[in-house]
GROMACS .gro file of C-alpha atoms in nm:
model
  184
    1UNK     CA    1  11.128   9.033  12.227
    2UNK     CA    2  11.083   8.632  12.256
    3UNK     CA    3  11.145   8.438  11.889
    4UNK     CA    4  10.821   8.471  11.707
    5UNK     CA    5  10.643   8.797  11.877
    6UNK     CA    6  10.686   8.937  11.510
    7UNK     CA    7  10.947   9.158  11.550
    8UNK     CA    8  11.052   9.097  11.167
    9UNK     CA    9  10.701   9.085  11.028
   10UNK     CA   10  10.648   9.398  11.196
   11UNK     CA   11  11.012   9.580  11.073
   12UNK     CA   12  10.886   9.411  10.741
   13UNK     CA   13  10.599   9.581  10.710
   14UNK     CA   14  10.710   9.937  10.814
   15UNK     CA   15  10.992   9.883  10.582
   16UNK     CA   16  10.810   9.794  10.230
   17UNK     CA   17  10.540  10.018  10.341
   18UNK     CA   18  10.509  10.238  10.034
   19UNK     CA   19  10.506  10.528  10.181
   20UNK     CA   20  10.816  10.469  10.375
   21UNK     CA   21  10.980  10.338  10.049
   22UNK     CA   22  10.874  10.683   9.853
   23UNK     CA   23  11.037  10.919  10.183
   24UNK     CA   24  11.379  10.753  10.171
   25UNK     CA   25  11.642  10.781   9.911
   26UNK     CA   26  11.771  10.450   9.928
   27UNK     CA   27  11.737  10.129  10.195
   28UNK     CA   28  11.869   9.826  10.286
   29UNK     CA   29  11.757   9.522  10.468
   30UNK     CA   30  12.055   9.326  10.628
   31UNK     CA   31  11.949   8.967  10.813
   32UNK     CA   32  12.226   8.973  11.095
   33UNK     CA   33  12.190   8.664  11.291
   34UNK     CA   34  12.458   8.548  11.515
   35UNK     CA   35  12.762   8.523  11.308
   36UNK     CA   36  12.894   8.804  11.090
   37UNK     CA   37  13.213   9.013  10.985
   38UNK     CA   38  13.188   9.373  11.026
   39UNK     CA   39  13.373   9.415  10.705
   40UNK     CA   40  13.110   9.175  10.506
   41UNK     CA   41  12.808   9.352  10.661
   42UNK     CA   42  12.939   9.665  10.601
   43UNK     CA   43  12.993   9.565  10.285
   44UNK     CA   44  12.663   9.418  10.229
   45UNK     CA   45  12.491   9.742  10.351
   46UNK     CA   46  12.685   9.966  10.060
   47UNK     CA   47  12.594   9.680   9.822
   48UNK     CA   48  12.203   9.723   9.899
   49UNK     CA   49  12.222  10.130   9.927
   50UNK     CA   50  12.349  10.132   9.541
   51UNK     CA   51  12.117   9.859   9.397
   52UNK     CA   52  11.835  10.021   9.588
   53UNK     CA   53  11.887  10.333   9.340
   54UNK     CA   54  11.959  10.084   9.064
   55UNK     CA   55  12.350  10.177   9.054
   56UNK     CA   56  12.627  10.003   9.020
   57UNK     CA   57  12.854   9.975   9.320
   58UNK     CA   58  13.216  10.031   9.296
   59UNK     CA   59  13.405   9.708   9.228
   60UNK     CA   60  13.649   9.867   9.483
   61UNK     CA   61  13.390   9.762   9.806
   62UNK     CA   62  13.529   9.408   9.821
   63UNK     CA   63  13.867   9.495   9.864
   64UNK     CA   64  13.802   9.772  10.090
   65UNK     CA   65  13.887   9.736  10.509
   66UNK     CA   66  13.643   9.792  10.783
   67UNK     CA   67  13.819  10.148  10.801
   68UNK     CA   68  13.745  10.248  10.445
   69UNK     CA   69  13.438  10.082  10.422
   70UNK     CA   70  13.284  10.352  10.668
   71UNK     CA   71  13.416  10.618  10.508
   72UNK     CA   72  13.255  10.508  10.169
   73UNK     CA   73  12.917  10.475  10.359
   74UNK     CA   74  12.990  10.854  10.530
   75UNK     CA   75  13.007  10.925  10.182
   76UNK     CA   76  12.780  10.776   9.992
   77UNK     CA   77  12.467  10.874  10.238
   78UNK     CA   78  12.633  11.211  10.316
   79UNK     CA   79  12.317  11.374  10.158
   80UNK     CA   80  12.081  11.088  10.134
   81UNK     CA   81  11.784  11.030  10.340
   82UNK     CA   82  11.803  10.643  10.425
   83UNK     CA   83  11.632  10.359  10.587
   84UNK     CA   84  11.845  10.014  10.716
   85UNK     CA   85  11.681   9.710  10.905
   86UNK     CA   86  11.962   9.558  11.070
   87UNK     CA   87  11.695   9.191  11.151
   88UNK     CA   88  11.794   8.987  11.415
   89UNK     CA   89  12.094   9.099  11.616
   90UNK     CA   90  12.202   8.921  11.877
   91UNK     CA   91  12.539   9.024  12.049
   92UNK     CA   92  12.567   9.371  12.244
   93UNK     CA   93  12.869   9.525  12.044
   94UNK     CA   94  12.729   9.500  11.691
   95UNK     CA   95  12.597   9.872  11.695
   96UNK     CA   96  12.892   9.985  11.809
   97UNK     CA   97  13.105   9.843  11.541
   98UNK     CA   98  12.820   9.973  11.252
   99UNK     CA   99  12.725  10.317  11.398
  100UNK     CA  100  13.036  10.517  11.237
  101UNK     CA  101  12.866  10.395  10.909
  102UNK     CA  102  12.558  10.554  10.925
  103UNK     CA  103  12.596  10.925  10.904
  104UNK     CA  104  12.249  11.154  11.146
  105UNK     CA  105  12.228  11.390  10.885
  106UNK     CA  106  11.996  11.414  10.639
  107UNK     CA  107  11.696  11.212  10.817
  108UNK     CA  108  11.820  10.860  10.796
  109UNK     CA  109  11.630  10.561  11.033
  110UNK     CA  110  11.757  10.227  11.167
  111UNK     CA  111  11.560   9.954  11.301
  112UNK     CA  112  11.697   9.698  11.462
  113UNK     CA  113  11.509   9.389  11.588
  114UNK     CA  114  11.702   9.157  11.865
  115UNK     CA  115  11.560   8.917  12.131
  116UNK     CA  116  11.858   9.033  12.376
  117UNK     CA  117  11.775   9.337  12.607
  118UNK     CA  118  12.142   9.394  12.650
  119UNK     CA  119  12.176   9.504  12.271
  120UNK     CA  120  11.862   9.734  12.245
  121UNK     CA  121  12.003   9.875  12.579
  122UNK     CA  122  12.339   9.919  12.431
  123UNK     CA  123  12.143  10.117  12.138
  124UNK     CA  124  12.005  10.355  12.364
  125UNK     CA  125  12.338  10.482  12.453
  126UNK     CA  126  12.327  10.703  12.113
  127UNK     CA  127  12.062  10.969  12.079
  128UNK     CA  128  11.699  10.955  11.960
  129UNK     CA  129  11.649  10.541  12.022
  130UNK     CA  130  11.312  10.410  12.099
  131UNK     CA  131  11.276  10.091  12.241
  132UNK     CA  132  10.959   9.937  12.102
  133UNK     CA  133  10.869   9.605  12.325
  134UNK     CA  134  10.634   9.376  12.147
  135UNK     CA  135  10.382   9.167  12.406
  136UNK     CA  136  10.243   8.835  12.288
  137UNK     CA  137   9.911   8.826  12.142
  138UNK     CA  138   9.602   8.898  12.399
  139UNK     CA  139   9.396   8.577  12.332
  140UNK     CA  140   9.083   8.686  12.120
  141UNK     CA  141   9.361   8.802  11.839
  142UNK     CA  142   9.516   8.502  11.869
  143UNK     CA  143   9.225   8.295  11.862
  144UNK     CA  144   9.122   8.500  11.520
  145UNK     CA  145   9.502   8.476  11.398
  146UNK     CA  146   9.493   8.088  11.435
  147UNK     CA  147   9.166   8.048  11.292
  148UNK     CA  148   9.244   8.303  10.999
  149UNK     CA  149   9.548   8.016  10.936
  150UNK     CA  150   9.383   7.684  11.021
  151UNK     CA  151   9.086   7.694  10.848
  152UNK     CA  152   9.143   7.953  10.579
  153UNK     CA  153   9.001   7.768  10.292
  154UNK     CA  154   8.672   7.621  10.483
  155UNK     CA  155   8.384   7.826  10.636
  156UNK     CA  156   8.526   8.181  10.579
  157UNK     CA  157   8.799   8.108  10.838
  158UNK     CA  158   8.552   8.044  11.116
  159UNK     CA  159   8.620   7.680  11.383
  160UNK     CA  160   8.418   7.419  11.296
  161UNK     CA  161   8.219   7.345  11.637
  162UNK     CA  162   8.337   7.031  11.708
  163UNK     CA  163   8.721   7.137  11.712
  164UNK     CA  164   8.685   7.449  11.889
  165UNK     CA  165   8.813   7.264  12.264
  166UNK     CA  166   9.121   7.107  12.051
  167UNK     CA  167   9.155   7.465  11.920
  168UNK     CA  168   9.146   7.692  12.236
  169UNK     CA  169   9.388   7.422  12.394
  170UNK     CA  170   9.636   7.502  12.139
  171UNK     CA  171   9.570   7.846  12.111
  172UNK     CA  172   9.623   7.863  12.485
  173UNK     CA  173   9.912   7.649  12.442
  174UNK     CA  174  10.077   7.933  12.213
  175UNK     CA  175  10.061   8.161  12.450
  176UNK     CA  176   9.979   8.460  12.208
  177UNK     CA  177  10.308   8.394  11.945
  178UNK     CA  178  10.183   8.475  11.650
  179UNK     CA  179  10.451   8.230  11.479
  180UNK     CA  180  10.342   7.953  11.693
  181UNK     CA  181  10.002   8.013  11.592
  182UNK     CA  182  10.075   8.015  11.235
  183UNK     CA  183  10.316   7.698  11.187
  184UNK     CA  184  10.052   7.482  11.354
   0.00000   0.00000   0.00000
């Protein structure tokens, strides 16, 4: 989905959900973005695994290869149940080059957000994807997001009367992001 539907505050929210957090045996959240080394986010993802379960990583990880670096994270989740957020992806071959890493064995999840359609299309390829498509906003949940913001600390969150035109105009002007609603 478009920057700021909330694909991140929604992965966020799944992911320190509590319950999700007491299910899986370790996690990792890994902020992508559009520049990265397989090797260093592989590396990264081992890194976050271990000091999910409060154990030191081997020293050997940062002089490991992309090669060995999979095999270590075969390894290491072999029998773990686990749960990655890969956040903001945005070229086509990055699950390709990661996949190998993450062993479908015990129960493990990956959610990756992207705004490209071509890399959540590319994740279908492999089995048991779902595509979840976030839609802007309808506009009374906007309208009650941007109050909620705007006028938080004065009458309970609620427009005063005389800026409700300025407000709908910019709530309309948002077009239902909820990240455009809040940085106003």
């Amino acid at each position: 989905g478009m920057g700021g539907i909330g694909k991140t505050t929604l992965a966020k929210k799944v992911y320190d959900h509590p319950k999700v957090m007491a299910h899986f045996d370790c996690y990792a959240w890994i902020t992508v973005s559009q520049s990265y080394r397989v090797e260093d986010l592989l590396r990264t993802v081992i890194k976050r695994f271990y000091s999910s379960r409060n154990e030191r990583f081997p020293e050997e990880i940062d002089r490991m290869d992309e090669e060995s670096l999979i095999s270590k994270s075969r390894e290491y989740l072999q029998q773990k149940r686990y749960v990655v957020v890969f956040d903001d992806v945005w070229k086509v071959d990055f699950w390709g080059a990661i996949e190998h890493a993450l062993p479908d064995n015990k129960g493990g999840r990956i959610i990756i957000t992207t705004r490209i359609q071509d890399v959540a299309d590319f994740c279908k390829r492999s089995c048991f994807v779902h595509v979840h498509h976030l839609q802007p906003l309808p506009p009374n949940k906007a309208w009650e997001l941007f109050c909620r913001k705007a006028f938080q600390f004065e009458l309970e969150g609620n427009c005063p009367q005389e800026l409700e035109e300025l407000s709908l105009n910019i709530v309309k002007r948002c077009e239902g992001l909820p990240l455009a609603l809040k940085v106003l």
